């Protein structure tokens, strides 16, 4: 005879209904329905008098209640998880609390069996009342061995992992809210192999000791995900990939030996689907490459004619400068671009200007490229050996979106005054605080402005025009920003809304500073040439991932 299907506690057996023939006979008008119900009640009462045993047969088809059953270990009184409770040919499994709800169980007596590997089988009865639902029905079963305590923790946050499935000797157990489960093993065995799995975590095989104390069998599960970094441990700058705790590290892309220490960069995309690398792998210059983190395949993107420098991410687009092999007096000597890995689309944001020849020319260059509140902020400076060539040029600080739209001059100034003297020797944008930038034109006298992402306001040199000694890291969804401020030799880390408002201090006195968000749950930190990971709320102690090559660590 085939085994009845296994029901979860959320599934319900099909409710009893009137046979089709009786359905056709059932009255449709309410007064007649009331009379029909009254007649049925009288009939049941009459049958109860004649044969009391028949009342539950009839009433059980009409009166049904959800019934909760709890299974406990008779020696330890702990919940028995994954026990099978069979009622009327239907199997139900207990949860992490050792409980299961049997839905719509008819009034009356029901035969029950409770089974679990390495426990004695019991066959109790359940009586379901007519007028009210039962309180939780509790049964105790005898173990055929000794309990082994197991505790499952998150390897990054050190928090308890509830709902993990632990398998020992082919019997399965579920961890409770404390991350604990208790398996049964033969008394004479000192240890047993086990496996642990949980959605959102890497599965693990390990060995557990024959001890009832969960602390003796603490197992750390690593959340699903990966991290990439640069390492020169072999003498060549390689791209490594590892689990979030640094385990299972392996070379994802091997270096060629041509890479430079000073201009090799690495950046993961906010969605972790791509890894962007700047490296000198072939030719004379460092180029931009896209790496598939799943396969390790690498594809050239841009920059072979002059080099590339990554500036950061705006949503799913990488911001970078491409340097060409053109002369200073030629157009497009330097190009500001964005690249969208998912579509391989490159957008030119701005090109440097250039006219003239080797001894009499005009050229422009870009400065202070900052990703700020989903915008790209950059300055454009002009230079010429002879100042008169700059009479029609305007030095400016600009804002543009990553798709090249909504470009605007935030502030601008003629490159020359009325006497053909340079008005500006440098145009700069710098972070003042998480909610604003300081914009400046420097010459004999400097001019300062404040930009909050929407409005530019001129400020006095006597105002606070200092630049912050930190960088901003925006969350993958662009809704939050984090930064670490150096204070007395350590770092204090904050989180705020993307506009810098509603800041909250997360940690203080830390040796590490925030480098980047890894995803919405975790952030990467750095101390010297060491890479760490922590929960995004910084409540967990940072876990070291690896020693890294960090000439220009790009996260």
Coordinates of C-alpha atoms in Angstrom, one line a residue:
X1 CA 0.0 0.0 0.0
X2 CA 1.6 3.4 -1.0
X3 CA 2.4 5.8 1.8
X4 CA 0.0 8.7 2.2
X5 CA 1.4 12.1 1.0
X6 CA 3.3 14.2 3.6
X7 CA 1.5 17.4 4.5
X8 CA 3.2 20.6 5.8
X9 CA 1.3 22.4 8.5
X10 CA 0.1 25.0 6.0
X11 CA -1.6 22.4 3.9
X12 CA -5.2 21.4 4.6
X13 CA -7.1 18.2 3.7
X14 CA -10.0 18.7 1.5
X15 CA -13.0 19.9 3.4
X16 CA -16.1 17.6 3.6
X17 CA -19.0 18.7 1.3
X18 CA -22.5 17.5 0.7
X19 CA -22.7 14.9 -2.1
X20 CA -23.8 16.4 -5.4
X21 CA -27.3 14.7 -5.2
X22 CA -27.9 16.1 -1.7
X23 CA -26.6 19.6 -2.8
X24 CA -29.4 19.7 -5.3
X25 CA -31.9 18.8 -2.6
X26 CA -30.6 21.5 -0.2
X27 CA -33.1 24.4 0.1
X28 CA -32.0 27.8 -1.2
X29 CA -34.3 30.0 0.9
X30 CA -32.9 30.9 4.3
X31 CA -36.1 29.9 6.4
X32 CA -36.1 26.4 4.9
X33 CA -32.3 26.1 5.5
X34 CA -32.9 26.9 9.2
X35 CA -35.6 24.3 9.3
X36 CA -33.3 21.7 7.6
X37 CA -30.5 22.3 10.1
X38 CA -32.9 22.0 13.0
X39 CA -34.1 18.7 11.5
X40 CA -30.6 17.4 11.2
X41 CA -29.9 18.3 14.9
X42 CA -33.0 16.5 16.0
X43 CA -32.0 13.5 13.9
X44 CA -28.5 13.4 15.4
X45 CA -29.9 13.7 18.9
X46 CA -32.2 10.8 18.3
X47 CA -29.4 8.7 16.9
X48 CA -27.3 9.5 20.0
X49 CA -30.0 8.1 22.2
X50 CA -30.4 5.0 20.2
X51 CA -26.6 4.5 19.5
X52 CA -24.3 7.1 21.3
X53 CA -21.3 6.1 19.2
X54 CA -22.9 7.3 16.0
X55 CA -23.0 11.0 17.1
X56 CA -19.3 11.6 16.5
X57 CA -19.5 9.9 13.1
X58 CA -22.1 12.4 12.0
X59 CA -21.0 15.5 13.9
X60 CA -17.4 14.9 13.0
X61 CA -18.3 15.5 9.4
X62 CA -19.7 18.9 10.4
X63 CA -17.8 20.1 13.4
X64 CA -14.0 20.5 12.8
X65 CA -11.2 22.2 14.7
X66 CA -7.5 23.0 14.0
X67 CA -5.6 20.9 16.5
X68 CA -2.1 21.6 17.8
X69 CA 0.2 18.7 18.8
X70 CA 3.5 19.1 20.6
X71 CA 6.1 16.3 20.7
X72 CA 8.8 16.3 23.5
X73 CA 11.7 14.1 24.4
X74 CA 10.6 12.2 27.5
X75 CA 14.1 12.5 29.2
X76 CA 15.1 16.1 28.3
X77 CA 11.6 17.6 27.7
X78 CA 13.0 19.4 24.7
X79 CA 11.0 19.7 21.5
X80 CA 11.5 16.8 19.0
X81 CA 11.7 18.4 15.5
X82 CA 10.9 16.7 12.2
X83 CA 8.8 14.1 14.0
X84 CA 6.1 12.6 11.8
X85 CA 2.6 12.7 13.3
X86 CA 0.2 10.5 11.3
X87 CA -3.6 11.2 11.6
X88 CA -6.2 9.5 9.5
X89 CA -3.6 8.5 6.9
X90 CA -2.1 11.9 6.6
X91 CA 1.5 12.7 7.7
X92 CA 2.5 16.0 9.3
X93 CA 6.0 17.1 10.5
X94 CA 6.8 19.0 13.7
X95 CA 8.6 22.3 13.4
X96 CA 11.5 23.8 15.4
X97 CA 9.2 24.0 18.5
X98 CA 8.3 20.4 18.1
X99 CA 4.8 21.4 17.2
X100 CA 2.4 20.8 14.2
X101 CA -1.1 22.0 13.5
X102 CA -3.5 19.4 12.1
X103 CA -6.1 21.4 10.2
X104 CA -9.8 20.8 10.4
X105 CA -9.8 17.7 12.4
X106 CA -13.3 16.3 12.9
X107 CA -14.9 16.1 16.4
X108 CA -14.4 12.6 18.0
X109 CA -11.7 10.1 18.5
X110 CA -8.8 9.7 16.1
X111 CA -5.9 7.1 16.0
X112 CA -2.5 8.7 15.9
X113 CA 1.1 7.5 15.5
X114 CA 4.2 9.5 16.3
X115 CA 7.5 8.4 14.8
X116 CA 11.0 9.8 14.6
X117 CA 14.2 8.0 13.8
X118 CA 16.1 6.8 16.9
X119 CA 12.9 7.3 19.0
X120 CA 10.3 4.7 20.1
X121 CA 7.1 4.7 18.0
X122 CA 3.9 5.6 20.0
X123 CA 0.3 5.2 19.0
X124 CA -1.9 7.5 21.2
X125 CA -5.5 8.7 20.5
X126 CA -6.7 12.3 20.0
X127 CA -10.1 13.3 21.2
X128 CA -11.5 16.4 19.5
X129 CA -14.2 18.2 21.4
X130 CA -17.5 19.3 19.8
X131 CA -18.0 22.8 21.3
X132 CA -14.5 24.1 21.5
X133 CA -11.0 23.5 20.1
X134 CA -8.6 21.5 22.1
X135 CA -5.7 23.0 24.0
X136 CA -2.3 22.0 22.7
X137 CA -2.0 18.2 23.0
X138 CA 1.4 17.0 24.2
X139 CA 3.0 13.7 23.8
X140 CA 6.4 12.5 25.0
X141 CA 8.5 9.9 23.2
X142 CA 11.5 7.9 24.4
X143 CA 14.9 8.3 22.7
X144 CA 17.0 5.3 21.7
X145 CA 20.3 6.9 22.4
X146 CA 21.8 10.0 24.0
X147 CA 21.1 13.7 23.0
X148 CA 23.8 15.6 21.1
X149 CA 23.5 19.4 21.4
X150 CA 24.4 21.4 18.3
X151 CA 24.5 25.2 17.9
X152 CA 24.5 27.0 14.5
X153 CA 25.8 30.5 14.2
X154 CA 26.2 33.0 11.3
X155 CA 29.9 33.1 10.5
X156 CA 29.8 36.9 9.8
X157 CA 27.4 38.2 12.5
X158 CA 27.8 35.5 15.1
X159 CA 24.0 35.5 15.4
X160 CA 22.0 32.3 15.9
X161 CA 20.7 30.7 12.7
X162 CA 17.1 29.5 13.3
X163 CA 15.5 27.0 10.9
X164 CA 18.7 25.3 9.8
X165 CA 18.4 21.7 8.9
X166 CA 20.9 19.4 10.7
X167 CA 21.2 15.8 9.6
X168 CA 22.9 13.2 11.8
X169 CA 22.8 9.5 11.1
X170 CA 20.2 10.2 8.4
X171 CA 17.8 11.8 10.9
X172 CA 16.9 15.4 10.4
X173 CA 16.5 18.1 13.1
X174 CA 15.6 21.8 12.9
X175 CA 17.3 24.6 14.9
X176 CA 15.2 26.7 17.2
X177 CA 15.4 30.5 17.6
X178 CA 18.6 30.1 19.6
X179 CA 20.1 28.2 16.7
X180 CA 20.1 25.0 18.7
X181 CA 19.1 21.5 17.8
X182 CA 19.4 18.2 19.7
X183 CA 20.2 15.0 17.8
X184 CA 20.0 11.4 19.1
X185 CA 23.0 9.2 18.5
X186 CA 24.0 5.7 19.9
X187 CA 25.5 6.1 23.4
X188 CA 28.7 4.3 22.6
X189 CA 29.6 6.6 19.7
X190 CA 32.0 9.5 20.5
X191 CA 31.4 11.5 17.3
X192 CA 29.2 11.5 14.2
X193 CA 29.4 13.1 10.8
X194 CA 26.6 15.6 10.1
X195 CA 25.5 18.0 7.5
X196 CA 23.9 21.5 7.9
X197 CA 21.9 23.5 5.4
X198 CA 19.8 26.7 5.5
X199 CA 18.4 28.9 2.7
X200 CA 20.8 31.9 2.3
X201 CA 23.8 30.0 3.6
X202 CA 26.4 27.6 2.2
X203 CA 25.8 24.0 3.1
X204 CA 28.4 22.4 5.3
X205 CA 29.5 18.8 6.3
X206 CA 31.3 18.4 9.6
X207 CA 31.7 16.2 12.7
X208 CA 29.8 16.6 16.0
X209 CA 30.9 15.3 19.4
X210 CA 28.8 13.1 21.6
X211 CA 28.0 15.9 24.0
X212 CA 24.6 17.3 25.2
X213 CA 26.1 20.8 25.5
X214 CA 25.5 22.8 22.3
X215 CA 28.5 24.9 23.0
X216 CA 30.7 21.8 22.4
X217 CA 29.3 21.6 18.8
X218 CA 29.2 25.2 17.6
X219 CA 29.0 25.3 13.8
X220 CA 29.4 28.4 11.8
X221 CA 27.5 28.8 8.5
X222 CA 28.8 31.2 5.9
X223 CA 26.1 33.3 4.1
X224 CA 25.8 32.8 0.4
X225 CA 27.9 35.3 -1.6
X226 CA 31.5 36.0 -2.6
X227 CA 34.1 38.7 -2.3
X228 CA 37.0 39.4 -4.8
X229 CA 40.3 41.1 -4.0
X230 CA 43.8 41.6 -5.4
X231 CA 46.7 39.7 -4.0
X232 CA 50.4 39.4 -4.8
X233 CA 51.1 36.5 -2.6
X234 CA 52.4 34.5 -5.5
X235 CA 54.6 37.4 -6.8
X236 CA 52.1 38.3 -9.4
X237 CA 49.0 40.5 -8.9
X238 CA 46.1 38.0 -9.2
X239 CA 42.3 38.5 -8.8
X240 CA 41.1 36.2 -6.0
X241 CA 37.6 35.0 -5.2
X242 CA 36.5 33.7 -1.7
X243 CA 33.5 33.0 0.4
X244 CA 32.4 35.9 2.6
X245 CA 34.5 34.8 5.5
X246 CA 37.6 34.4 3.3
X247 CA 37.4 30.6 3.1
X248 CA 37.7 28.7 -0.1
X249 CA 39.9 31.4 -1.6
X250 CA 41.1 30.7 -5.2
X251 CA 42.6 32.6 -8.1
X252 CA 39.7 33.9 -10.3
X253 CA 41.9 35.6 -12.9
X254 CA 45.6 34.9 -12.9
X255 CA 47.9 37.9 -13.5
X256 CA 50.2 38.1 -16.5
X257 CA 53.1 39.4 -14.6
X258 CA 52.9 42.7 -16.5
X259 CA 50.6 44.4 -13.9
X260 CA 51.8 47.6 -12.2
X261 CA 51.6 48.0 -8.5
X262 CA 50.5 51.7 -8.8
X263 CA 47.6 51.6 -11.2
X264 CA 45.9 48.2 -10.8
X265 CA 42.3 48.6 -9.6
X266 CA 39.4 46.2 -8.8
X267 CA 35.7 47.0 -8.2
X268 CA 32.7 44.8 -7.9
X269 CA 29.4 46.0 -9.3
X270 CA 26.7 46.8 -6.7
X271 CA 24.6 43.8 -7.7
X272 CA 27.7 41.5 -7.5
X273 CA 27.2 40.2 -11.0
X274 CA 30.4 41.7 -12.5
X275 CA 33.9 42.5 -11.4
X276 CA 35.7 45.4 -13.1
X277 CA 39.5 45.3 -13.3
X278 CA 42.0 47.9 -14.4
X279 CA 45.4 46.3 -15.1
X280 CA 48.2 46.2 -17.6
X281 CA 47.8 42.8 -19.0
X282 CA 49.0 43.4 -22.6
X283 CA 50.3 46.4 -24.5
X284 CA 51.8 49.6 -23.1
X285 CA 48.9 50.8 -20.9
X286 CA 46.5 49.6 -18.3
X287 CA 43.1 48.8 -19.7
X288 CA 39.6 48.2 -18.3
X289 CA 38.3 44.6 -18.2
X290 CA 35.0 42.9 -17.2
X291 CA 35.2 39.7 -15.2
X292 CA 32.4 37.1 -14.8
X293 CA 32.7 36.1 -11.2
X294 CA 31.0 32.8 -11.8
X295 CA 33.3 31.5 -14.6
X296 CA 36.3 33.7 -14.2
X297 CA 36.1 34.7 -17.9
X298 CA 37.7 38.1 -18.6
X299 CA 36.8 40.5 -21.5
X300 CA 38.5 43.7 -22.6
X301 CA 36.3 46.8 -22.4
X302 CA 38.3 50.0 -23.0
X303 CA 41.6 51.9 -22.6
X304 CA 44.3 50.1 -24.5
X305 CA 45.4 53.3 -26.2
X306 CA 46.3 55.3 -23.1
X307 CA 45.1 53.8 -19.9
X308 CA 42.1 54.0 -17.5
X309 CA 41.3 55.1 -14.0
X310 CA 38.1 54.1 -12.2
X311 CA 36.3 56.8 -10.2
X312 CA 33.3 54.8 -8.8
X313 CA 29.8 53.5 -9.4
X314 CA 26.6 55.3 -10.0
X315 CA 23.9 52.7 -9.7
X316 CA 24.8 50.0 -12.3
X317 CA 27.2 52.2 -14.3
X318 CA 30.9 52.5 -13.7
X319 CA 32.5 55.9 -13.9
X320 CA 36.0 56.1 -15.3
X321 CA 38.5 58.3 -17.2
X322 CA 40.1 57.0 -20.4
X323 CA 43.5 58.5 -21.3
X324 CA 44.4 58.4 -24.9
X325 CA 47.7 58.5 -26.7
X326 CA 46.8 61.8 -28.4
X327 CA 48.8 65.0 -27.9
X328 CA 47.8 67.7 -25.4
X329 CA 46.7 70.0 -28.2
X330 CA 44.5 67.4 -29.8
X331 CA 40.8 66.9 -28.9
X332 CA 39.7 64.0 -26.7
X333 CA 43.1 63.6 -25.0
X334 CA 41.1 62.6 -21.9
X335 CA 37.5 61.2 -21.9
X336 CA 35.1 60.9 -19.0
X337 CA 32.9 57.8 -19.5
X338 CA 30.4 55.5 -17.9
X339 CA 30.1 51.8 -18.6
X340 CA 27.1 49.5 -18.0
X341 CA 28.3 45.9 -17.7
X342 CA 24.9 44.3 -18.1
X343 CA 24.5 45.9 -21.6
X344 CA 28.2 46.6 -22.4
X345 CA 27.1 50.1 -23.2
X346 CA 29.7 52.9 -23.0
X347 CA 28.5 56.5 -22.7
X348 CA 30.9 59.5 -23.2
X349 CA 30.1 62.1 -20.5
X350 CA 32.8 64.6 -21.6
X351 CA 35.8 65.0 -23.8
X352 CA 38.8 67.3 -23.1
X353 CA 39.3 70.1 -25.6
X354 CA 42.5 70.7 -27.6
X355 CA 43.6 73.1 -30.3
X356 CA 46.9 74.4 -31.7
X357 CA 50.3 72.8 -31.9
X358 CA 53.2 71.7 -29.7
X359 CA 54.3 75.2 -28.8
X360 CA 51.1 77.2 -29.0
X361 CA 48.0 75.4 -27.9
X362 CA 44.9 75.3 -25.6
X363 CA 43.8 72.2 -23.8
X364 CA 41.4 71.3 -21.0
X365 CA 41.5 68.6 -18.3
X366 CA 39.2 67.1 -15.7
X367 CA 39.6 67.4 -12.0
X368 CA 37.8 66.5 -8.7
X369 CA 35.6 63.7 -10.1
X370 CA 33.2 62.7 -7.3
X371 CA 30.2 60.5 -7.2
X372 CA 27.7 62.4 -5.1
X373 CA 24.0 61.7 -4.5
X374 CA 23.6 59.7 -7.8
X375 CA 25.4 62.5 -9.7
X376 CA 28.8 62.7 -11.3
X377 CA 30.5 66.0 -10.2
X378 CA 33.7 67.1 -12.1
X379 CA 35.7 70.2 -12.8
X380 CA 37.0 71.3 -16.2
X381 CA 40.2 73.4 -16.2
X382 CA 41.9 75.1 -19.2
X383 CA 45.6 75.7 -19.8
X384 CA 47.6 77.4 -22.5
X385 CA 51.3 78.5 -22.7
X386 CA 50.1 82.0 -23.8
X387 CA 47.2 83.3 -21.7
X388 CA 45.6 85.2 -24.5
X389 CA 44.5 82.0 -26.1
X390 CA 42.0 81.5 -23.2
X391 CA 39.9 84.7 -23.7
X392 CA 36.8 82.7 -24.7
X393 CA 37.2 79.8 -22.3
X394 CA 35.2 79.2 -19.1
X395 CA 36.4 77.1 -16.2
X396 CA 33.6 75.3 -14.5
X397 CA 32.3 72.7 -12.1
X398 CA 29.6 70.5 -13.6
X399 CA 27.0 67.9 -12.6
X400 CA 25.7 65.1 -14.9
X401 CA 23.8 61.9 -14.5
X402 CA 25.4 58.6 -15.4
X403 CA 23.5 58.2 -18.6
X404 CA 24.9 61.6 -19.8
X405 CA 21.6 63.4 -19.3
X406 CA 20.8 66.6 -17.2
X407 CA 24.3 68.1 -17.5
X408 CA 24.6 71.5 -16.0
X409 CA 27.2 74.0 -14.9
X410 CA 27.1 74.3 -11.1
X411 CA 29.5 77.3 -11.0
X412 CA 31.7 78.8 -13.7
X413 CA 34.3 81.5 -14.1
X414 CA 36.1 83.0 -17.2
X415 CA 39.6 81.6 -17.5
X416 CA 41.0 85.2 -17.9
X417 CA 40.2 88.5 -16.4
X418 CA 40.0 91.7 -18.3
X419 CA 43.7 92.1 -18.3
X420 CA 44.3 88.6 -19.6
X421 CA 45.5 87.3 -16.3
X422 CA 44.6 83.8 -15.2
X423 CA 41.6 83.9 -12.9
X424 CA 41.9 80.3 -11.9
X425 CA 44.8 78.0 -11.2
X426 CA 42.7 75.2 -9.9
X427 CA 39.0 74.3 -9.8
X428 CA 38.0 71.7 -7.2
X429 CA 35.1 69.9 -5.6
X430 CA 35.5 68.2 -2.3
X431 CA 33.3 66.5 0.3
X432 CA 32.5 69.0 3.1
X433 CA 30.1 66.6 4.9
X434 CA 27.8 63.8 3.9
X435 CA 25.2 66.2 2.7
X436 CA 27.2 68.8 0.8
X437 CA 30.3 69.5 -1.3
X438 CA 32.6 72.5 -1.2
X439 CA 33.3 74.0 -4.6
X440 CA 36.3 76.3 -5.1
X441 CA 38.1 78.3 -7.7
X442 CA 41.7 78.9 -6.5
X443 CA 44.0 81.7 -7.7
X444 CA 45.3 84.7 -5.9
X445 CA 42.0 85.0 -4.1
X446 CA 39.8 81.9 -3.8
X447 CA 36.1 81.7 -4.3
X448 CA 34.0 79.1 -2.5
X449 CA 30.5 77.6 -2.9
X450 CA 28.4 75.0 -1.2
X451 CA 26.4 72.4 -3.1
X452 CA 23.8 70.1 -1.4
X453 CA 22.9 68.1 -4.5
X454 CA 20.3 70.6 -5.6
X455 CA 21.3 74.1 -4.9
X456 CA 24.6 76.0 -5.1
X457 CA 25.2 78.8 -2.5
X458 CA 28.2 81.1 -2.4
X459 CA 30.0 81.2 0.9
X460 CA 32.7 83.3 2.5
X461 CA 36.3 82.2 2.8
X462 CA 35.9 82.8 6.5
X463 CA 33.2 80.1 6.6
X464 CA 34.1 76.5 7.2
X465 CA 35.5 75.6 3.8
X466 CA 37.6 72.6 5.0
X467 CA 37.3 69.3 3.2
X468 CA 36.3 66.1 5.0
X469 CA 38.9 63.4 5.5
X470 CA 36.7 60.6 4.4
X471 CA 34.9 59.1 1.3
X472 CA 31.3 58.3 0.9
X473 CA 30.0 54.8 0.1
X474 CA 26.4 54.5 -1.2
X475 CA 24.3 51.4 -0.7
X476 CA 23.5 49.2 -3.7
X477 CA 19.9 50.6 -3.9
X478 CA 21.2 54.2 -3.5
X479 CA 19.1 54.9 -0.4
X480 CA 21.8 55.0 2.2
X481 CA 25.3 56.3 2.6
X482 CA 28.1 55.2 5.0
X483 CA 31.4 56.8 5.9
X484 CA 34.2 56.5 8.5
X485 CA 35.7 59.5 10.1
X486 CA 39.2 59.3 11.6
X487 CA 39.2 60.4 15.2
X488 CA 42.2 60.1 17.6
X489 CA 43.8 57.3 15.7
X490 CA 40.7 55.2 15.2
X491 CA 37.5 55.5 13.1
X492 CA 33.9 56.3 13.8
X493 CA 31.4 55.0 11.3
X494 CA 28.1 56.6 10.4
X495 CA 25.1 55.7 8.2
X496 CA 22.6 58.3 6.8
X497 CA 20.0 58.7 4.1
X498 CA 21.5 59.2 0.7
X499 CA 21.3 63.0 1.1
X500 CA 23.3 62.8 4.3
X501 CA 20.4 63.5 6.6
X502 CA 19.3 61.5 9.6
X503 CA 22.8 60.2 10.4
X504 CA 23.3 57.5 12.9
X505 CA 26.6 56.5 14.6
X506 CA 27.2 52.8 14.1
X507 CA 30.6 52.2 15.6
X508 CA 33.4 54.2 17.3
X509 CA 37.0 53.4 18.2
X510 CA 37.3 51.0 15.3
X511 CA 40.6 50.1 13.7
X512 CA 39.0 49.5 10.3
X513 CA 37.3 52.0 8.0
X514 CA 34.4 51.4 5.6
X515 CA 35.5 50.8 2.1
X516 CA 32.3 49.8 0.3
X517 CA 29.0 48.1 0.7
X518 CA 29.2 44.5 -0.4
X519 CA 25.4 44.1 -0.6
X520 CA 22.4 45.4 1.4
X521 CA 23.4 43.1 4.4
X522 CA 27.2 43.4 4.6
X523 CA 30.0 46.0 4.2
X524 CA 33.7 45.7 3.5
X525 CA 36.2 47.4 5.7
X526 CA 40.0 47.8 5.6
X527 CA 42.9 48.2 7.9
X528 CA 46.3 48.7 6.3
X529 CA 46.5 45.9 3.8
X530 CA 43.9 43.7 5.4
X531 CA 40.3 43.3 4.2
X532 CA 37.4 42.7 6.6
X533 CA 33.6 42.1 6.5
X534 CA 30.9 43.1 8.9
X535 CA 27.1 43.4 9.0
X536 CA 25.8 46.6 7.5
X537 CA 24.6 47.8 10.9
X538 CA 28.2 47.3 12.3
X539 CA 26.9 45.4 15.3
X540 CA 29.1 42.4 14.6
X541 CA 32.8 42.2 15.1
X542 CA 34.6 42.5 11.8
X543 CA 35.8 39.2 10.3
X544 CA 39.1 39.2 8.5
X545 CA 38.8 38.0 4.9
X546 CA 42.4 38.2 3.7
X547 CA 45.6 40.2 3.3
X548 CA 45.4 42.1 0.1
X549 CA 47.4 44.0 -2.5
X550 CA 46.1 47.5 -2.1
X551 CA 48.1 50.0 -4.1
X552 CA 44.7 51.3 -5.3
X553 CA 42.2 49.0 -3.7
X554 CA 39.0 49.9 -5.6
X555 CA 36.0 48.8 -3.5

